[in-house]
Amino acid sequence: REAYIRNHAIAEPSDYDVNFAMTPELLPEANALLKELEPMVFSEQHVSEHGISYDDIVLFSRLRSWTLIKGLEWPAKVKAYVDFYCKTCDIPSYELMAM
């Protein structure tokens, strides 16, 4: 964690502990964004109607990073999408390390 913090500066508030402490405040907003995303996911295998695309590479990588957030309420279709790509690509989620 310390190496990541040292090498990946973030915007204000720039203290990781302060940001971590803000999780309860920001969690409802994150959950709302996931709910908003669900109707945009075409299927558990691809986000767009025309099939697998670069959009899936970008979206999966971002959603996978969100699996590190403990307490997120994953809509069924979004969770299935993340689980599909974790399994298909043999890339584990961060759920076991969620904080």
CSV table of N, CA and C in Angstrom, one decimal:
chain,number,residue,atom,x,y,z
A,1,ARG,N,0.8,-1.2,0.0
A,1,ARG,CA,0.0,0.0,0.0
A,1,ARG,C,0.9,1.3,0.0
A,2,GLU,N,1.9,1.3,0.8
A,2,GLU,CA,2.7,2.5,0.9
A,2,GLU,C,3.4,2.8,-0.4
A,3,ALA,N,3.8,1.8,-1.1
A,3,ALA,CA,4.5,2.0,-2.4
A,3,ALA,C,3.5,2.6,-3.4
A,4,TYR,N,2.3,2.1,-3.4
A,4,TYR,CA,1.2,2.6,-4.3
A,4,TYR,C,0.9,4.0,-3.9
A,5,ILE,N,0.8,4.3,-2.7
A,5,ILE,CA,0.5,5.7,-2.2
A,5,ILE,C,1.6,6.7,-2.7
A,6,ARG,N,2.9,6.2,-2.5
A,6,ARG,CA,4.0,7.0,-2.9
A,6,ARG,C,4.0,7.3,-4.4
A,7,ASN,N,3.6,6.3,-5.2
A,7,ASN,CA,3.8,6.4,-6.7
A,7,ASN,C,2.5,6.9,-7.4
A,8,HIS,N,1.4,7.0,-6.6
A,8,HIS,CA,0.1,7.4,-7.3
A,8,HIS,C,-0.5,8.5,-6.5
A,9,ALA,N,0.0,9.7,-6.6
A,9,ALA,CA,-0.6,10.8,-5.9
A,9,ALA,C,-2.0,11.1,-6.4
A,10,ILE,N,-2.8,11.6,-5.5
A,10,ILE,CA,-4.2,11.9,-5.8
A,10,ILE,C,-4.5,13.3,-5.5
A,11,ALA,N,-5.6,13.8,-6.0
A,11,ALA,CA,-6.0,15.2,-5.8
A,11,ALA,C,-6.5,15.4,-4.4
A,12,GLU,N,-6.7,16.6,-4.0
A,12,GLU,CA,-7.1,16.9,-2.6
A,12,GLU,C,-8.5,16.3,-2.3
A,13,PRO,N,-8.8,15.9,-1.1
A,13,PRO,CA,-7.8,15.8,-0.1
A,13,PRO,C,-6.8,14.7,-0.4
A,14,SER,N,-5.5,15.0,-0.3
A,14,SER,CA,-4.5,14.1,-0.8
A,14,SER,C,-4.0,13.0,0.2
A,15,ASP,N,-4.6,13.0,1.3
A,15,ASP,CA,-4.2,12.0,2.4
A,15,ASP,C,-5.1,10.8,2.2
A,16,TYR,N,-4.5,9.7,1.9
A,16,TYR,CA,-5.2,8.4,1.7
A,16,TYR,C,-6.1,8.1,2.9
A,17,ASP,N,-5.6,8.3,4.1
A,17,ASP,CA,-6.4,8.0,5.3
A,17,ASP,C,-7.6,8.9,5.4
A,18,VAL,N,-7.5,10.1,5.0
A,18,VAL,CA,-8.7,11.0,4.9
A,18,VAL,C,-9.7,10.5,3.9
A,19,ASN,N,-9.2,10.1,2.7
A,19,ASN,CA,-10.1,9.6,1.7
A,19,ASN,C,-10.7,8.3,2.1
A,20,PHE,N,-10.0,7.4,2.8
A,20,PHE,CA,-10.5,6.2,3.2
A,20,PHE,C,-11.6,6.5,4.3
A,21,ALA,N,-11.4,7.4,5.1
A,21,ALA,CA,-12.4,7.8,6.2
A,21,ALA,C,-13.7,8.3,5.5
A,22,MET,N,-13.6,8.9,4.3
A,22,MET,CA,-14.7,9.4,3.6
A,22,MET,C,-15.6,8.3,3.0
A,23,THR,N,-15.2,7.1,3.0
A,23,THR,CA,-15.9,6.0,2.4
A,23,THR,C,-17.4,6.0,2.7
A,24,PRO,N,-17.8,6.0,4.0
A,24,PRO,CA,-19.2,6.0,4.3
A,24,PRO,C,-20.0,7.2,3.7
A,25,GLU,N,-19.4,8.3,3.5
A,25,GLU,CA,-20.0,9.4,2.9
A,25,GLU,C,-20.1,9.3,1.4
A,26,LEU,N,-19.2,8.6,0.8
A,26,LEU,CA,-19.1,8.5,-0.7
A,26,LEU,C,-19.8,7.2,-1.2
A,27,LEU,N,-20.0,6.2,-0.3
A,27,LEU,CA,-20.5,4.9,-0.7
A,27,LEU,C,-21.9,5.0,-1.3
A,28,PRO,N,-22.8,5.8,-0.8
A,28,PRO,CA,-24.2,5.9,-1.4
A,28,PRO,C,-24.1,6.5,-2.9
A,29,GLU,N,-23.2,7.4,-3.1
A,29,GLU,CA,-23.0,8.0,-4.4
A,29,GLU,C,-22.4,6.9,-5.4
A,30,ALA,N,-21.5,6.1,-4.9
A,30,ALA,CA,-20.9,5.0,-5.8
A,30,ALA,C,-22.0,4.0,-6.1
A,31,ASN,N,-22.8,3.7,-5.1
A,31,ASN,CA,-23.9,2.7,-5.3
A,31,ASN,C,-24.9,3.2,-6.3
A,32,ALA,N,-25.2,4.5,-6.3
A,32,ALA,CA,-26.1,5.1,-7.2
A,32,ALA,C,-25.5,5.1,-8.6
A,33,LEU,N,-24.2,5.3,-8.8
A,33,LEU,CA,-23.6,5.2,-10.1
A,33,LEU,C,-23.6,3.8,-10.6
A,34,LEU,N,-23.5,2.8,-9.8
A,34,LEU,CA,-23.6,1.5,-10.3
A,34,LEU,C,-25.0,1.1,-10.8
A,35,LYS,N,-26.0,1.6,-10.0
A,35,LYS,CA,-27.4,1.4,-10.4
A,35,LYS,C,-27.6,2.1,-11.8
A,36,GLU,N,-27.1,3.3,-12.0
A,36,GLU,CA,-27.2,4.0,-13.2
A,36,GLU,C,-26.6,3.3,-14.4
A,37,LEU,N,-25.5,2.6,-14.1
A,37,LEU,CA,-24.8,1.9,-15.1
A,37,LEU,C,-25.5,0.6,-15.6
A,38,GLU,N,-26.2,0.0,-14.7
A,38,GLU,CA,-26.8,-1.3,-15.0
A,38,GLU,C,-27.6,-1.4,-16.3
A,39,PRO,N,-28.5,-0.4,-16.6
A,39,PRO,CA,-29.2,-0.5,-17.9
A,39,PRO,C,-28.3,-0.2,-19.1
A,40,MET,N,-27.1,0.3,-18.9
A,40,MET,CA,-26.2,0.5,-20.0
A,40,MET,C,-25.4,-0.7,-20.4
A,41,VAL,N,-25.4,-1.7,-19.5
A,41,VAL,CA,-24.7,-2.9,-19.8
A,41,VAL,C,-25.6,-3.9,-20.6
A,42,PHE,N,-25.2,-4.2,-21.8
A,42,PHE,CA,-26.0,-4.9,-22.7
A,42,PHE,C,-26.2,-6.4,-22.2
A,43,SER,N,-25.1,-7.0,-21.8
A,43,SER,CA,-25.2,-8.4,-21.3
A,43,SER,C,-24.0,-8.6,-20.4
A,44,GLU,N,-24.0,-9.8,-19.8
A,44,GLU,CA,-22.8,-10.1,-18.9
A,44,GLU,C,-21.5,-10.3,-19.7
A,45,GLN,N,-21.7,-10.4,-21.1
A,45,GLN,CA,-20.5,-10.7,-21.9
A,45,GLN,C,-20.0,-9.5,-22.6
A,46,HIS,N,-20.8,-8.4,-22.8
A,46,HIS,CA,-20.3,-7.2,-23.4
A,46,HIS,C,-21.2,-6.0,-23.1
A,47,VAL,N,-20.6,-4.9,-23.0
A,47,VAL,CA,-21.3,-3.7,-22.6
A,47,VAL,C,-22.2,-3.1,-23.7
A,48,SER,N,-21.7,-3.3,-25.0
A,48,SER,CA,-22.5,-2.7,-26.1
A,48,SER,C,-23.2,-3.8,-26.9
A,49,GLU,N,-24.2,-3.3,-27.6
A,49,GLU,CA,-25.1,-4.3,-28.3
A,49,GLU,C,-24.3,-5.0,-29.4
A,50,HIS,N,-23.3,-4.4,-30.0
A,50,HIS,CA,-22.6,-5.0,-31.1
A,50,HIS,C,-21.6,-6.0,-30.8
A,51,GLY,N,-21.3,-6.3,-29.5
A,51,GLY,CA,-20.4,-7.3,-29.1
A,51,GLY,C,-19.2,-6.7,-28.3
A,52,ILE,N,-18.2,-7.6,-28.1
A,52,ILE,CA,-17.1,-7.2,-27.3
A,52,ILE,C,-16.3,-6.1,-28.1
A,53,SER,N,-15.9,-5.1,-27.3
A,53,SER,CA,-15.1,-4.0,-27.9
A,53,SER,C,-14.1,-3.4,-26.9
A,54,TYR,N,-13.5,-2.4,-27.4
A,54,TYR,CA,-12.6,-1.7,-26.5
A,54,TYR,C,-13.3,-1.2,-25.2
A,55,ASP,N,-14.6,-0.9,-25.4
A,55,ASP,CA,-15.3,-0.4,-24.2
A,55,ASP,C,-15.3,-1.4,-23.1
A,56,ASP,N,-15.3,-2.7,-23.4
A,56,ASP,CA,-15.3,-3.7,-22.4
A,56,ASP,C,-13.9,-3.7,-21.7
A,57,ILE,N,-12.9,-3.5,-22.4
A,57,ILE,CA,-11.5,-3.5,-21.8
A,57,ILE,C,-11.5,-2.3,-20.8
A,58,VAL,N,-12.0,-1.2,-21.2
A,58,VAL,CA,-11.9,0.0,-20.3
A,58,VAL,C,-12.9,-0.2,-19.1
A,59,LEU,N,-14.1,-0.6,-19.4
A,59,LEU,CA,-15.1,-0.7,-18.3
A,59,LEU,C,-14.7,-1.8,-17.3
A,60,PHE,N,-14.3,-3.0,-17.8
A,60,PHE,CA,-14.0,-4.0,-16.9
A,60,PHE,C,-12.8,-3.6,-16.0
A,61,SER,N,-11.8,-3.0,-16.6
A,61,SER,CA,-10.7,-2.6,-15.7
A,61,SER,C,-11.1,-1.6,-14.6
A,62,ARG,N,-12.0,-0.7,-15.0
A,62,ARG,CA,-12.4,0.2,-14.0
A,62,ARG,C,-13.3,-0.4,-12.9
A,63,LEU,N,-14.2,-1.2,-13.4
A,63,LEU,CA,-15.1,-1.9,-12.4
A,63,LEU,C,-14.4,-2.9,-11.5
A,64,ARG,N,-13.4,-3.5,-12.1
A,64,ARG,CA,-12.6,-4.4,-11.3
A,64,ARG,C,-11.9,-3.7,-10.1
A,65,SER,N,-11.5,-2.5,-10.4
A,65,SER,CA,-10.8,-1.7,-9.3
A,65,SER,C,-11.9,-1.4,-8.2
A,66,TRP,N,-13.1,-1.3,-8.6
A,66,TRP,CA,-14.2,-1.0,-7.6
A,66,TRP,C,-14.5,-2.2,-6.7
A,67,THR,N,-14.0,-3.4,-7.1
A,67,THR,CA,-14.3,-4.5,-6.3
A,67,THR,C,-13.4,-4.4,-5.0
A,68,LEU,N,-12.5,-3.5,-4.9
A,68,LEU,CA,-11.8,-3.3,-3.7
A,68,LEU,C,-12.5,-2.5,-2.6
A,69,ILE,N,-13.7,-1.9,-3.0
A,69,ILE,CA,-14.5,-1.1,-2.1
A,69,ILE,C,-15.5,-2.0,-1.4
A,70,LYS,N,-15.3,-2.1,-0.1
A,70,LYS,CA,-16.2,-2.9,0.7
A,70,LYS,C,-17.5,-2.2,0.9
A,71,GLY,N,-18.6,-2.9,0.8
A,71,GLY,CA,-19.9,-2.3,1.0
A,71,GLY,C,-20.6,-1.8,-0.2
A,72,LEU,N,-20.0,-2.0,-1.4
A,72,LEU,CA,-20.7,-1.6,-2.6
A,72,LEU,C,-21.9,-2.6,-2.9
A,73,GLU,N,-23.0,-2.0,-3.4
A,73,GLU,CA,-24.2,-2.8,-3.7
A,73,GLU,C,-24.2,-3.0,-5.2
A,74,TRP,N,-23.7,-4.1,-5.7
A,74,TRP,CA,-23.6,-4.4,-7.1
A,74,TRP,C,-24.9,-4.8,-7.7
A,75,PRO,N,-25.4,-4.1,-8.7
A,75,PRO,CA,-26.6,-4.6,-9.4
A,75,PRO,C,-26.3,-5.9,-10.1
A,76,ALA,N,-27.3,-6.7,-10.2
A,76,ALA,CA,-27.1,-8.1,-10.7
A,76,ALA,C,-26.3,-8.2,-12.1
A,77,LYS,N,-26.8,-7.4,-13.0
A,77,LYS,CA,-26.2,-7.4,-14.3
A,77,LYS,C,-24.7,-6.9,-14.3
A,78,VAL,N,-24.4,-5.9,-13.5
A,78,VAL,CA,-23.1,-5.3,-13.5
A,78,VAL,C,-22.2,-6.4,-12.8
A,79,LYS,N,-22.7,-7.0,-11.7
A,79,LYS,CA,-21.9,-8.0,-11.0
A,79,LYS,C,-21.6,-9.2,-11.9
A,80,ALA,N,-22.6,-9.6,-12.7
A,80,ALA,CA,-22.4,-10.7,-13.6
A,80,ALA,C,-21.4,-10.4,-14.7
A,81,TYR,N,-21.4,-9.1,-15.1
A,81,TYR,CA,-20.4,-8.7,-16.1
A,81,TYR,C,-19.0,-8.7,-15.6
A,82,VAL,N,-18.8,-8.2,-14.4
A,82,VAL,CA,-17.5,-8.2,-13.7
A,82,VAL,C,-17.0,-9.7,-13.5
A,83,ASP,N,-17.9,-10.5,-13.0
A,83,ASP,CA,-17.6,-11.9,-12.7
A,83,ASP,C,-17.2,-12.6,-14.0
A,84,PHE,N,-18.0,-12.4,-15.1
A,84,PHE,CA,-17.7,-13.0,-16.4
A,84,PHE,C,-16.3,-12.7,-16.8
A,85,TYR,N,-15.9,-11.5,-16.8
A,85,TYR,CA,-14.6,-11.1,-17.3
A,85,TYR,C,-13.5,-11.6,-16.3
A,86,CYS,N,-13.7,-11.6,-15.0
A,86,CYS,CA,-12.7,-12.1,-14.1
A,86,CYS,C,-12.5,-13.6,-14.4
A,87,LYS,N,-13.5,-14.3,-14.6
A,87,LYS,CA,-13.4,-15.7,-14.9
A,87,LYS,C,-12.8,-16.0,-16.3
A,88,THR,N,-13.3,-15.3,-17.3
A,88,THR,CA,-12.9,-15.5,-18.7
A,88,THR,C,-11.4,-15.1,-18.9
A,89,CYS,N,-11.0,-14.0,-18.3
A,89,CYS,CA,-9.6,-13.5,-18.4
A,89,CYS,C,-8.7,-14.1,-17.4
A,90,ASP,N,-9.2,-14.9,-16.4
A,90,ASP,CA,-8.5,-15.5,-15.3
A,90,ASP,C,-7.7,-14.4,-14.6
A,91,ILE,N,-8.5,-13.3,-14.3
A,91,ILE,CA,-8.0,-12.2,-13.5
A,91,ILE,C,-8.9,-12.0,-12.3
A,92,PRO,N,-8.4,-12.3,-11.1
A,92,PRO,CA,-9.3,-12.2,-9.9
A,92,PRO,C,-9.7,-10.8,-9.6
A,93,SER,N,-10.9,-10.7,-9.0
A,93,SER,CA,-11.3,-9.4,-8.5
A,93,SER,C,-10.6,-9.1,-7.2
A,94,TYR,N,-10.8,-8.0,-6.6
A,94,TYR,CA,-10.2,-7.6,-5.4
A,94,TYR,C,-11.1,-7.8,-4.2
A,95,GLU,N,-12.2,-8.5,-4.4
A,95,GLU,CA,-13.2,-8.7,-3.3
A,95,GLU,C,-12.7,-9.2,-2.0
A,96,LEU,N,-11.8,-10.1,-2.1
A,96,LEU,CA,-11.2,-10.7,-0.9
A,96,LEU,C,-10.3,-9.7,-0.1
A,97,MET,N,-9.9,-8.7,-0.8
A,97,MET,CA,-9.1,-7.6,-0.1
A,97,MET,C,-9.8,-6.4,0.1
A,98,ALA,N,-11.2,-6.4,-0.1
A,98,ALA,CA,-12.0,-5.2,0.0
A,98,ALA,C,-11.8,-4.5,1.4
A,99,MET,N,-11.7,-3.2,1.3
A,99,MET,CA,-11.6,-2.4,2.6
A,99,MET,C,-12.7,-1.4,2.6
